Amino acid sequence: MKKMKKKKKKNNNNIVVVVAVVVVVVVVVVVVVVVVVVVVVVIVVVVVVVVVVVVVIVVVVVVVVIVVVVVVIVVVVVEVVVELVIVIVI
């Protein structure tokens, strides 16, 4: 009888160990999933920030190019008008 009780106790201990191992494994899996989700979110945020920065740079470059083209056109028109005025006056 005593031997049976000891075996039963060992079985209970084994069940406790199995439950503890399962709990530890579940906790580790949850922690790994949370870390992976956080890393993915950080990567997505970094990609979005990089895309926004690139879009802003492209917009600034386009605006600068438009301003330069407008300034060049205005300078050419003013030059032509000044030459016409000089020709008309002379």
mmCIF file of C-alpha atoms in Angstrom:
data_model
loop_
_atom_site.group_PDB
_atom_site.id
_atom_site.type_symbol
_atom_site.label_atom_id
_atom_site.label_comp_id
_atom_site.label_asym_id
_atom_site.label_seq_id
_atom_site.Cartn_x
_atom_site.Cartn_y
_atom_site.Cartn_z
ATOM 1 C CA MET A 1 0.000 0.000 0.000
ATOM 2 C CA LYS A 2 2.784 2.367 0.904
ATOM 3 C CA LYS A 3 4.512 1.674 -2.395
ATOM 4 C CA MET A 4 1.285 2.402 -4.275
ATOM 5 C CA LYS A 5 0.872 5.677 -2.419
ATOM 6 C CA LYS A 6 4.434 6.642 -3.257
ATOM 7 C CA LYS A 7 3.820 5.834 -6.911
ATOM 8 C CA LYS A 8 0.627 7.897 -6.849
ATOM 9 C CA LYS A 9 2.531 10.793 -5.317
ATOM 10 C CA LYS A 10 5.166 10.500 -8.053
ATOM 11 C CA ASN A 11 2.354 10.545 -10.611
ATOM 12 C CA ASN A 12 0.976 13.713 -9.038
ATOM 13 C CA ASN A 13 4.466 15.208 -9.100
ATOM 14 C CA ASN A 14 4.790 14.223 -12.760
ATOM 15 C CA ILE A 15 1.441 15.860 -13.516
ATOM 16 C CA VAL A 16 2.566 19.015 -11.685
ATOM 17 C CA VAL A 17 5.844 18.999 -13.637
ATOM 18 C CA VAL A 18 3.989 18.507 -16.948
ATOM 19 C CA VAL A 19 1.561 21.333 -16.118
ATOM 20 C CA ALA A 20 4.482 23.585 -15.105
ATOM 21 C CA VAL A 21 6.324 22.769 -18.342
ATOM 22 C CA VAL A 22 3.181 23.442 -20.390
ATOM 23 C CA VAL A 23 2.660 26.763 -18.587
ATOM 24 C CA VAL A 24 6.303 27.739 -19.175
ATOM 25 C CA VAL A 25 6.065 26.769 -22.856
ATOM 26 C CA VAL A 26 2.828 28.754 -23.277
ATOM 27 C CA VAL A 27 4.379 31.791 -21.559
ATOM 28 C CA VAL A 28 7.504 31.536 -23.747
ATOM 29 C CA VAL A 29 5.371 31.233 -26.905
ATOM 30 C CA VAL A 30 3.260 34.240 -25.872
ATOM 31 C CA VAL A 31 6.399 36.288 -25.140
ATOM 32 C CA VAL A 32 7.926 35.297 -28.510
ATOM 33 C CA VAL A 33 4.699 36.201 -30.338
ATOM 34 C CA VAL A 34 4.533 39.565 -28.553
ATOM 35 C CA VAL A 35 8.192 40.276 -29.396
ATOM 36 C CA VAL A 36 7.619 39.334 -33.053
ATOM 37 C CA VAL A 37 4.510 41.548 -33.229
ATOM 38 C CA VAL A 38 6.417 44.464 -31.655
ATOM 39 C CA VAL A 39 9.314 43.994 -34.099
ATOM 40 C CA VAL A 40 6.909 43.867 -37.065
ATOM 41 C CA VAL A 41 5.126 47.012 -35.848
ATOM 42 C CA VAL A 42 8.465 48.813 -35.417
ATOM 43 C CA ILE A 43 9.562 47.742 -38.918
ATOM 44 C CA VAL A 44 6.236 48.944 -40.400
ATOM 45 C CA VAL A 45 6.545 52.291 -38.581
ATOM 46 C CA VAL A 46 10.134 52.720 -39.816
ATOM 47 C CA VAL A 47 9.081 51.883 -43.397
ATOM 48 C CA VAL A 48 6.163 54.363 -43.209
ATOM 49 C CA VAL A 49 8.477 57.083 -41.847
ATOM 50 C CA VAL A 50 11.023 56.408 -44.611
ATOM 51 C CA VAL A 51 8.275 56.529 -47.273
ATOM 52 C CA VAL A 52 6.933 59.813 -45.849
ATOM 53 C CA VAL A 53 10.445 61.313 -45.807
ATOM 54 C CA VAL A 54 11.046 60.195 -49.415
ATOM 55 C CA VAL A 55 7.689 61.660 -50.508
ATOM 56 C CA VAL A 56 8.487 64.961 -48.773
ATOM 57 C CA ILE A 57 11.927 65.068 -50.430
ATOM 58 C CA VAL A 58 10.370 64.361 -53.848
ATOM 59 C CA VAL A 59 7.736 67.090 -53.325
ATOM 60 C CA VAL A 60 10.428 69.589 -52.271
ATOM 61 C CA VAL A 61 12.553 68.708 -55.316
ATOM 62 C CA VAL A 62 9.536 69.091 -57.650
ATOM 63 C CA VAL A 63 8.642 72.467 -56.104
ATOM 64 C CA VAL A 64 12.252 73.670 -56.431
ATOM 65 C CA VAL A 65 12.363 72.551 -60.080
ATOM 66 C CA ILE A 66 9.045 74.333 -60.804
ATOM 67 C CA VAL A 67 10.299 77.528 -59.114
ATOM 68 C CA VAL A 68 13.567 77.410 -61.094
ATOM 69 C CA VAL A 69 11.681 76.879 -64.367
ATOM 70 C CA VAL A 70 9.309 79.782 -63.584
ATOM 71 C CA VAL A 71 12.245 82.058 -62.678
ATOM 72 C CA VAL A 72 14.071 81.131 -65.903
ATOM 73 C CA ILE A 73 10.917 81.797 -67.963
ATOM 74 C CA VAL A 74 10.390 85.167 -66.230
ATOM 75 C CA VAL A 75 14.041 86.146 -66.804
ATOM 76 C CA VAL A 76 13.826 85.202 -70.503
ATOM 77 C CA VAL A 77 10.534 87.121 -70.952
ATOM 78 C CA VAL A 78 11.949 90.193 -69.171
ATOM 79 C CA GLU A 79 15.079 90.029 -71.343
ATOM 80 C CA VAL A 80 12.988 89.835 -74.516
ATOM 81 C CA VAL A 81 10.766 92.729 -73.379
ATOM 82 C CA VAL A 82 13.815 94.846 -72.503
ATOM 83 C CA GLU A 83 15.350 94.151 -75.931
ATOM 84 C CA LEU A 84 12.055 95.074 -77.622
ATOM 85 C CA VAL A 85 11.831 98.304 -75.644
ATOM 86 C CA ILE A 86 15.438 99.121 -76.560
ATOM 87 C CA VAL A 87 14.703 98.395 -80.235
ATOM 88 C CA ILE A 88 11.492 100.480 -80.136
ATOM 89 C CA VAL A 89 13.239 103.381 -78.387
ATOM 90 C CA ILE A 90 16.146 103.301 -80.815
#
